[in-house]
CSV table of C-alpha atoms in Angstrom, one decimal:
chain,number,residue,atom,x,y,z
A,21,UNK,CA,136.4,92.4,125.1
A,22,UNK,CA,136.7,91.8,121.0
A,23,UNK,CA,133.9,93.2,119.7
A,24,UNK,CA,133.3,91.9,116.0
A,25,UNK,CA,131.8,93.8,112.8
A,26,UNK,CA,131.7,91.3,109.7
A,27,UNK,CA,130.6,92.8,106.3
A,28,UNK,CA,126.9,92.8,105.1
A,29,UNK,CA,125.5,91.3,101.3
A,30,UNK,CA,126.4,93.5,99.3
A,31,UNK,CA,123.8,92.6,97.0
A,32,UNK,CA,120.9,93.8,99.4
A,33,UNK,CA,122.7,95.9,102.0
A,34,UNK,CA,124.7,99.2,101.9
A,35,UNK,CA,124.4,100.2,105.7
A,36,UNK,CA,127.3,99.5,108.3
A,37,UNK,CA,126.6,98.9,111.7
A,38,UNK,CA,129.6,100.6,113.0
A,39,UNK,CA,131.2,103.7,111.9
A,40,UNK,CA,134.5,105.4,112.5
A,41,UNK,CA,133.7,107.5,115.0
A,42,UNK,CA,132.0,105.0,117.3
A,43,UNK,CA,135.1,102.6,116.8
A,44,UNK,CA,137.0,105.8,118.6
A,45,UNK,CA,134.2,105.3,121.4
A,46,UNK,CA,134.5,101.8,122.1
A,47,UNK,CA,138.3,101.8,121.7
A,48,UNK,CA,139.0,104.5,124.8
A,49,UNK,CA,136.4,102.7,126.6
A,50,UNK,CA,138.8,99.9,126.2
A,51,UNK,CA,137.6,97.5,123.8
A,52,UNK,CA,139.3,95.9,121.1
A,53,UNK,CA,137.2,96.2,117.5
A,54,UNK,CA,138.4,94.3,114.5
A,55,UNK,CA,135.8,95.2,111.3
A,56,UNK,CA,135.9,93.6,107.9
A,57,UNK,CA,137.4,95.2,104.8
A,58,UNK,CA,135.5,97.0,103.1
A,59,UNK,CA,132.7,97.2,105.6
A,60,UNK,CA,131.7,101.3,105.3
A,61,UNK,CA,132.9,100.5,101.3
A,62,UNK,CA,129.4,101.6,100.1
A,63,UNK,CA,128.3,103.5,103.5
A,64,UNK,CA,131.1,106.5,102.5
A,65,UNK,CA,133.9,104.7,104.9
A,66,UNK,CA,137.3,103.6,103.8
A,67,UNK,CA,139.6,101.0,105.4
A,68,UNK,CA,141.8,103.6,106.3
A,69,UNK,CA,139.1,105.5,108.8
A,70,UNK,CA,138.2,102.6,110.6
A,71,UNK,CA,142.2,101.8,111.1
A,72,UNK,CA,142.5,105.4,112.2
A,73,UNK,CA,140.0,104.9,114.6
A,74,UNK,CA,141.7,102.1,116.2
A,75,UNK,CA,140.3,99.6,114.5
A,76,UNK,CA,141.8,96.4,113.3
A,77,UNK,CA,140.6,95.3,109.6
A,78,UNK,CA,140.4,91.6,108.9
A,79,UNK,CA,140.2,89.9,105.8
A,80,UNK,CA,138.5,86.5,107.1
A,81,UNK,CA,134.6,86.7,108.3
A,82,UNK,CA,135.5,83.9,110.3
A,83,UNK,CA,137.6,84.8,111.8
A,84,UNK,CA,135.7,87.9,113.1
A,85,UNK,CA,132.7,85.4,113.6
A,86,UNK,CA,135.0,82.8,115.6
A,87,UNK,CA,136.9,85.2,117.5
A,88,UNK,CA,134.5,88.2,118.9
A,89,UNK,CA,133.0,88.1,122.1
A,90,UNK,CA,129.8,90.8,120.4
A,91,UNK,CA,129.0,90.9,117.1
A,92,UNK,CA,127.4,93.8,115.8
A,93,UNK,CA,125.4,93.6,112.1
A,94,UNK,CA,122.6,95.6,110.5
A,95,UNK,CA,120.8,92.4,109.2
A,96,UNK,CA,120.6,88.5,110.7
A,97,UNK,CA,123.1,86.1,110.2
A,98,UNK,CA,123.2,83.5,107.5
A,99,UNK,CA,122.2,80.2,108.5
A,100,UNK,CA,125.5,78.8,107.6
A,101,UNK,CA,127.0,81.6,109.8
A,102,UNK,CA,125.8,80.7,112.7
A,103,UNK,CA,127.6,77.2,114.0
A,104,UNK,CA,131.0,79.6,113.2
A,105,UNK,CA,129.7,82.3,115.9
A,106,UNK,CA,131.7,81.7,119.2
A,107,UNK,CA,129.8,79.8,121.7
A,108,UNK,CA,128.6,82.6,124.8
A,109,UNK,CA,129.3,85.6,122.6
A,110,UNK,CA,126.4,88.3,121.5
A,111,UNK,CA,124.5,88.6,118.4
A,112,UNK,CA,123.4,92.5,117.8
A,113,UNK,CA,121.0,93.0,114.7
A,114,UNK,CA,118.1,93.9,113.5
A,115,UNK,CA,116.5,89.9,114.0
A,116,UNK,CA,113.2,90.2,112.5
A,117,UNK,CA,112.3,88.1,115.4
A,118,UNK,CA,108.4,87.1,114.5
A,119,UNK,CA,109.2,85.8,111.2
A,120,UNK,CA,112.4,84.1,112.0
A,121,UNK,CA,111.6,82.1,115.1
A,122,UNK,CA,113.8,78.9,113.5
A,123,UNK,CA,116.9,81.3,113.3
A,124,UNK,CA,116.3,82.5,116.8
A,125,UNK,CA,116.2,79.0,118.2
A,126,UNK,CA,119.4,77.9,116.0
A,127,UNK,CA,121.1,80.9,118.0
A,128,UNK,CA,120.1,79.7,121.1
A,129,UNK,CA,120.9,76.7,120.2
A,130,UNK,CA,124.5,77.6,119.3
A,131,UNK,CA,124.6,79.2,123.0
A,132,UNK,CA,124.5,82.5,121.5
A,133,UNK,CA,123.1,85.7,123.3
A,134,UNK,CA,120.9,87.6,120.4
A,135,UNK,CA,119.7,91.1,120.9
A,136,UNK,CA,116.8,92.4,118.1
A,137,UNK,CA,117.2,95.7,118.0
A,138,UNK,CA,113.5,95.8,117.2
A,139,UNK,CA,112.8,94.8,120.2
A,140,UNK,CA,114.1,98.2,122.1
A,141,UNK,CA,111.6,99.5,123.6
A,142,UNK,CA,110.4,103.2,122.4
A,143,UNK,CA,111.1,104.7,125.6
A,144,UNK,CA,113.0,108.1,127.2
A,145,UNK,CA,115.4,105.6,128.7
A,146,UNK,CA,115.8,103.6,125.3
A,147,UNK,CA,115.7,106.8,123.5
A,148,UNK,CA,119.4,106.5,122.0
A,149,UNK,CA,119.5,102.9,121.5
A,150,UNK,CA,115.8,103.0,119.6
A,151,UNK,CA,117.3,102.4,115.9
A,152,UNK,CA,114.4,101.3,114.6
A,153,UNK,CA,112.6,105.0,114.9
A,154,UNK,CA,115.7,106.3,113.7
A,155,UNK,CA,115.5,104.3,110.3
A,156,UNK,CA,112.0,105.0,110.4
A,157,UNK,CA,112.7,109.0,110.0
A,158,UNK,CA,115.2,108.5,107.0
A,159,UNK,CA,112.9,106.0,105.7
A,160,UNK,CA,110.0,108.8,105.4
A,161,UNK,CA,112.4,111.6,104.0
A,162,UNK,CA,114.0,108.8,101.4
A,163,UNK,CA,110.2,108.0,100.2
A,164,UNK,CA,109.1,111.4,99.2
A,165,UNK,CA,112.6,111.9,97.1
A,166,UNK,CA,111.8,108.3,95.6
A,167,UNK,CA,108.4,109.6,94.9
A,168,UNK,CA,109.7,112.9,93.5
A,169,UNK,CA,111.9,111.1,90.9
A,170,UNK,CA,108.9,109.6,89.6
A,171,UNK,CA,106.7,111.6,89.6
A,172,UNK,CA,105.5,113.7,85.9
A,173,UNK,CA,105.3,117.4,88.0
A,174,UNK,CA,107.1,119.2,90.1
A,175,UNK,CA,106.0,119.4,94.3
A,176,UNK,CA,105.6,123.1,94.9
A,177,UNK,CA,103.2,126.1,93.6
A,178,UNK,CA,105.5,128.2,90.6
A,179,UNK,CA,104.7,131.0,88.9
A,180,UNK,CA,106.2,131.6,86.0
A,181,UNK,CA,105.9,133.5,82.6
A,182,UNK,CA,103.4,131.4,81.2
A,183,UNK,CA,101.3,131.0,84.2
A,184,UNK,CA,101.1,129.1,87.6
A,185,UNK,CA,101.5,125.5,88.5
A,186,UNK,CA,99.9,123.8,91.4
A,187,UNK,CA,101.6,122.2,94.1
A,188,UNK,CA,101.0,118.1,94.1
A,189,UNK,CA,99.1,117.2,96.5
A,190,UNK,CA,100.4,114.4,98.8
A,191,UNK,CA,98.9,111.9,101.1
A,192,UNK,CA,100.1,110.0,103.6
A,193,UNK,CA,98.9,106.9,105.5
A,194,UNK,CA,100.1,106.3,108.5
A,195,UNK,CA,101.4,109.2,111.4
A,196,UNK,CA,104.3,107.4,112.8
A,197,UNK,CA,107.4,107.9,112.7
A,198,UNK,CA,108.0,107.7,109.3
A,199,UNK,CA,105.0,109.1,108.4
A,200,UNK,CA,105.3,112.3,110.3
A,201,UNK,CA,109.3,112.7,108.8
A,202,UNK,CA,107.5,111.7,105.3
A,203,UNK,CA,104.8,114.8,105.8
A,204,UNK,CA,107.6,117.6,106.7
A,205,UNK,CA,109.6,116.5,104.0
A,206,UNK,CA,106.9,117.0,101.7
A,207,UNK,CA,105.9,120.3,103.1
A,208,UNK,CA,108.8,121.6,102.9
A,209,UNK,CA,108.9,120.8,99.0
A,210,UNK,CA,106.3,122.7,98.7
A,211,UNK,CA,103.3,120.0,98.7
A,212,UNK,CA,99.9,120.2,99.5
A,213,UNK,CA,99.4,117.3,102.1
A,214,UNK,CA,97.4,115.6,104.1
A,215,UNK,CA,97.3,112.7,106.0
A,216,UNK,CA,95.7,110.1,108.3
A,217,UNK,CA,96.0,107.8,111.1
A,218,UNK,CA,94.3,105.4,112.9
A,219,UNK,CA,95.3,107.1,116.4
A,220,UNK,CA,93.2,110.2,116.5
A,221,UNK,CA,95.5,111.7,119.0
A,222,UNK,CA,98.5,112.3,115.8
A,223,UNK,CA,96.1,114.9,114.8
A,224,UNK,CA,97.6,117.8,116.4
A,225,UNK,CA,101.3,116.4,115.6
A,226,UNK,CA,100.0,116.2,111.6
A,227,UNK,CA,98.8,120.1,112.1
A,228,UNK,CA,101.8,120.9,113.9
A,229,UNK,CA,103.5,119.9,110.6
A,230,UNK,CA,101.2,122.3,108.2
A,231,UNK,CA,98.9,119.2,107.1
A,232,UNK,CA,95.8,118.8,106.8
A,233,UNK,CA,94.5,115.4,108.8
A,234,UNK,CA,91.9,113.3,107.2
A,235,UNK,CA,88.8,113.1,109.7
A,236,UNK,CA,87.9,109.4,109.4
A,237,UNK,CA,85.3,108.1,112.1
A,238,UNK,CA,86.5,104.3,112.9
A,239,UNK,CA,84.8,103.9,116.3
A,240,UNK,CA,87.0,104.0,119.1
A,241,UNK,CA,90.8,103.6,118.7
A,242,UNK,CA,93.7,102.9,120.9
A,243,UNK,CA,97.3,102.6,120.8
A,244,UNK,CA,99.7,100.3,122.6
A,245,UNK,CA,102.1,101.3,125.8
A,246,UNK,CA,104.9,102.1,123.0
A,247,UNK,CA,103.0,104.2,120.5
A,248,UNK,CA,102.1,101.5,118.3
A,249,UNK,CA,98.9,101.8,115.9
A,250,UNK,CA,96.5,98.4,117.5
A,251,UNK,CA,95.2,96.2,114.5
A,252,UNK,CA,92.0,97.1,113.2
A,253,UNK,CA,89.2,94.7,113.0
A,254,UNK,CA,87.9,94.2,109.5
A,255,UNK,CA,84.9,96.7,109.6
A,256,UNK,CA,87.4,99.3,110.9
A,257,UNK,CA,89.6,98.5,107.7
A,258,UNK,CA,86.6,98.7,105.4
A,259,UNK,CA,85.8,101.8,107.0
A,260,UNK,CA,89.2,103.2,106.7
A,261,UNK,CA,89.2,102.2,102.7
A,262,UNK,CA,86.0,103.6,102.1
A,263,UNK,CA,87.1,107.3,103.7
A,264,UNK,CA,90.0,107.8,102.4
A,265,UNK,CA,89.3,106.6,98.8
A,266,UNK,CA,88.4,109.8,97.2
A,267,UNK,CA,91.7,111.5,98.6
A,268,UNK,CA,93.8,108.7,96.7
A,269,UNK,CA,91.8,109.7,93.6
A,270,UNK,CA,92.8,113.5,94.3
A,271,UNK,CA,96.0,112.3,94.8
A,272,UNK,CA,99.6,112.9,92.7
A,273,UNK,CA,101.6,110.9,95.8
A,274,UNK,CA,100.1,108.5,98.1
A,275,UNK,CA,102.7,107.1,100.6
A,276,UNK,CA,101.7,104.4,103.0
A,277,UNK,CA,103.3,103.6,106.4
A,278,UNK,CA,100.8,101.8,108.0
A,279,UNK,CA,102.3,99.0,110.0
A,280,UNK,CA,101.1,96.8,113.2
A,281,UNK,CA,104.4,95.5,115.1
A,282,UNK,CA,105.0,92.2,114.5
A,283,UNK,CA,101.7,91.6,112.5
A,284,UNK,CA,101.3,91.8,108.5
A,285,UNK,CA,100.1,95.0,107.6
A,286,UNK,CA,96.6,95.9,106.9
A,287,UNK,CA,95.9,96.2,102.7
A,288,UNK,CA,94.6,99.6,102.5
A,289,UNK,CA,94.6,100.9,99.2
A,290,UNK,CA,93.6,98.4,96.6
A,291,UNK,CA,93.3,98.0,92.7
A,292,UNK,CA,89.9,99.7,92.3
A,293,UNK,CA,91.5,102.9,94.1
A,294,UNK,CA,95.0,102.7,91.9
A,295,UNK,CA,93.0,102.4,88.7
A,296,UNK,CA,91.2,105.8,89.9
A,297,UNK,CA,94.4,108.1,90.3
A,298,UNK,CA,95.3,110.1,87.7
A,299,UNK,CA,98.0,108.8,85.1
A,300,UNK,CA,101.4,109.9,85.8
A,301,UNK,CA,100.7,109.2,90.2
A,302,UNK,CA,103.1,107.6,92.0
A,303,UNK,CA,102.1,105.5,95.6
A,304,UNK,CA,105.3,104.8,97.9
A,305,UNK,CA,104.7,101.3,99.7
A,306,UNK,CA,107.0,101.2,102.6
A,307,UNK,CA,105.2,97.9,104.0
A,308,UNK,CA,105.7,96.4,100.9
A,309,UNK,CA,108.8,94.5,102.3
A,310,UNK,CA,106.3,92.6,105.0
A,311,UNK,CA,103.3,92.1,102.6
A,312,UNK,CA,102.3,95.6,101.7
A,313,UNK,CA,99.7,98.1,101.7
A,314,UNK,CA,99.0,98.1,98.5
A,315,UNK,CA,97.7,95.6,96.7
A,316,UNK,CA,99.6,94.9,93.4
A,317,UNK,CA,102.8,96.4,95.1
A,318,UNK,CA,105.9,93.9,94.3
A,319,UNK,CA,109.0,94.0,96.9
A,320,UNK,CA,112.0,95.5,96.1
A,321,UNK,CA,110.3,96.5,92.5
A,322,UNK,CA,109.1,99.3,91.1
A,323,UNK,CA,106.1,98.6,88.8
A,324,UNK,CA,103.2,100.3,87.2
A,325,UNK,CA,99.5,99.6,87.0
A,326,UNK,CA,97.0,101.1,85.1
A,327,UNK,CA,99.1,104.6,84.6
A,328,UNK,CA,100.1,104.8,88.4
A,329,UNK,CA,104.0,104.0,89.1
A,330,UNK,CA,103.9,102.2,92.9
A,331,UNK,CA,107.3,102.2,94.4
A,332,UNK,CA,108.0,98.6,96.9
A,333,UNK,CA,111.7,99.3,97.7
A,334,UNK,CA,111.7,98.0,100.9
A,335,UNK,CA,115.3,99.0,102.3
A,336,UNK,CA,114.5,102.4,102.3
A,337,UNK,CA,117.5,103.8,104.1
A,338,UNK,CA,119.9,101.9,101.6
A,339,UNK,CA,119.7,105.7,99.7
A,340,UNK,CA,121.0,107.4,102.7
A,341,UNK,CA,123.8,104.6,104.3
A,342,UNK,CA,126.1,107.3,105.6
A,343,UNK,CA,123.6,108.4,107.6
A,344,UNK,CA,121.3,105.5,108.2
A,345,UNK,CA,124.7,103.4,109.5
């Protein structure tokens, strides 16, 4: 079995799917893996690691492409990749599968097996394969730093000669993964925070975390069989906007996670609310990639409006590629 690892753009991507010390795994196991140079280039990985590993490095995507029997990649193929995959082989990669449903059919088409990797379920069983909660977690650490950068004060309380600064205080929308990784990170900085979610039962998880959770009544919630937040209806949302709108105003850091799988995300904090934060806040929109929200946020930008920086990134983990590959 050849199993295939062709470089990412380099322009948007800095992850690789495959690092050294897997290649060791799948080698002894008895595979043959051929990567392309400079694949774990930006990741922290040389050429030379992956030939230690018992990899072979290729200079031809092609090749790889024509030759492997799995192909392994962090983002989908380009459409002009895909009549050079070989016929019966598998596609591994993150597939956005609800917004791509042409490229999905052009693999099938091609007679290609493709495995999105959002699609794992979050399950025990699934645990190790579940990449898209692990991205999730970096992606909530990498937010607050973002949001640290930027922002006019410093996180924690100091004392100091001239007299005592308050902490910032954060909040955060959204108790998922990511949200629960982006609370710790900012209590261990020193923050004030506090958060909310739809799913009333992330409340002790939030307090677990030294948070405080925002009390918002939205009638009765639920949550799907894999954790996921349900959509609201649109008196839920207005419901949701009109809670938490004086704890954006008291807010240095807003970050907002919310996010229904395989549905845009709900608009949740919108220009009225921006334009009453204080100057010099800074709002982190990690939906910002699939339509945001905040409204006003730009993807892959980092604007300001009305005195408030808002941070759209999008490829969160790009910070962290050692450790998000």
């Amino acid at each position: 079995m050849i199993i295939g690892v062709p470089k990412e753009d380099g322009k948007v991507e800095n992850r690789s799917a495959i690092v050294p010390n897997d290649v060791k795994r799948l080698v002894r196991l008895g595979a043959s893996v051929q990567v392309e140079n400079g694949l774990g280039t930006k990741a922290g990985f040389s050429d030379q690691e992956y030939l230690d590993a018992g990899a072979a490095v290729v200079e031809d995507p092609t090749a790889i492409l024509q030759s492997s029997d799995i192909i392994l990649r962090i983002r989908k193929p380009a459409k002009d990749q895909i009549p050079k995959i070989k016929k019966g082989s598998i596609h591994v990669s993150f597939l956005d599968p609800f917004n791509e449903k042409e490229l999905i059919e052009e693999l099938r088409a091609n007679d290609v097996t493709a495995i999105s990797m959002e699609m794992i379920p979050r399950t025990t069983l699934a645990q190790k394969m579940d990449a898209l909660s692990s991205q999730a977690n970096l992606a909530g650490y990498v937010m607050v730093i973002l949001a640290c950068q930027k922002l006019p004060s410093i996180m924690p309380m100091m004392m100091t000669p001239a007299g005592t600064l308050k902490p910032a205080t954060v909040f955060v929308i959204g108790a998922g993964v990511a949200g629960l990784q982006a609370i710790a990170t900012a209590k261990r900085l020193g923050a004030k925070v506090v958060a909310f979610d739809t799913r009333p039962v992330v409340a002790e998880q939030v307090h677990s975390l030294g948070a405080k959770f925002l009390d918002i009544d939205l009638g009765e919630m639920a949550q799907t069989k894999d954790g996921y937040a349900v959509e609201l209806t649109p008196d839920q949302i207005a419901l949701q906007k009109a809670g938490q709108k004086k704890q954006i105003a008291d807010s240095d850091v807003v970050i907002t996670t919310a996010q229904v799988f395989g549905r845009k995300p709900p608009v949740l904090v919108t220009k009225d609310m921006v334009s009453e934060m204080k100057a010099g806040s800074v709002i982190v929109d990690m939906a910002a990639e699939s339509g945001g929200n905040v409204e006003g946020s730009v993807a892959g930008e980092t604007i300001e409006l009305d005195g408030v920086t808002i941070i759209g990134d999008g490829n969160w983990t790009n910070f962290v590629a050692k450790d998000a590959s």
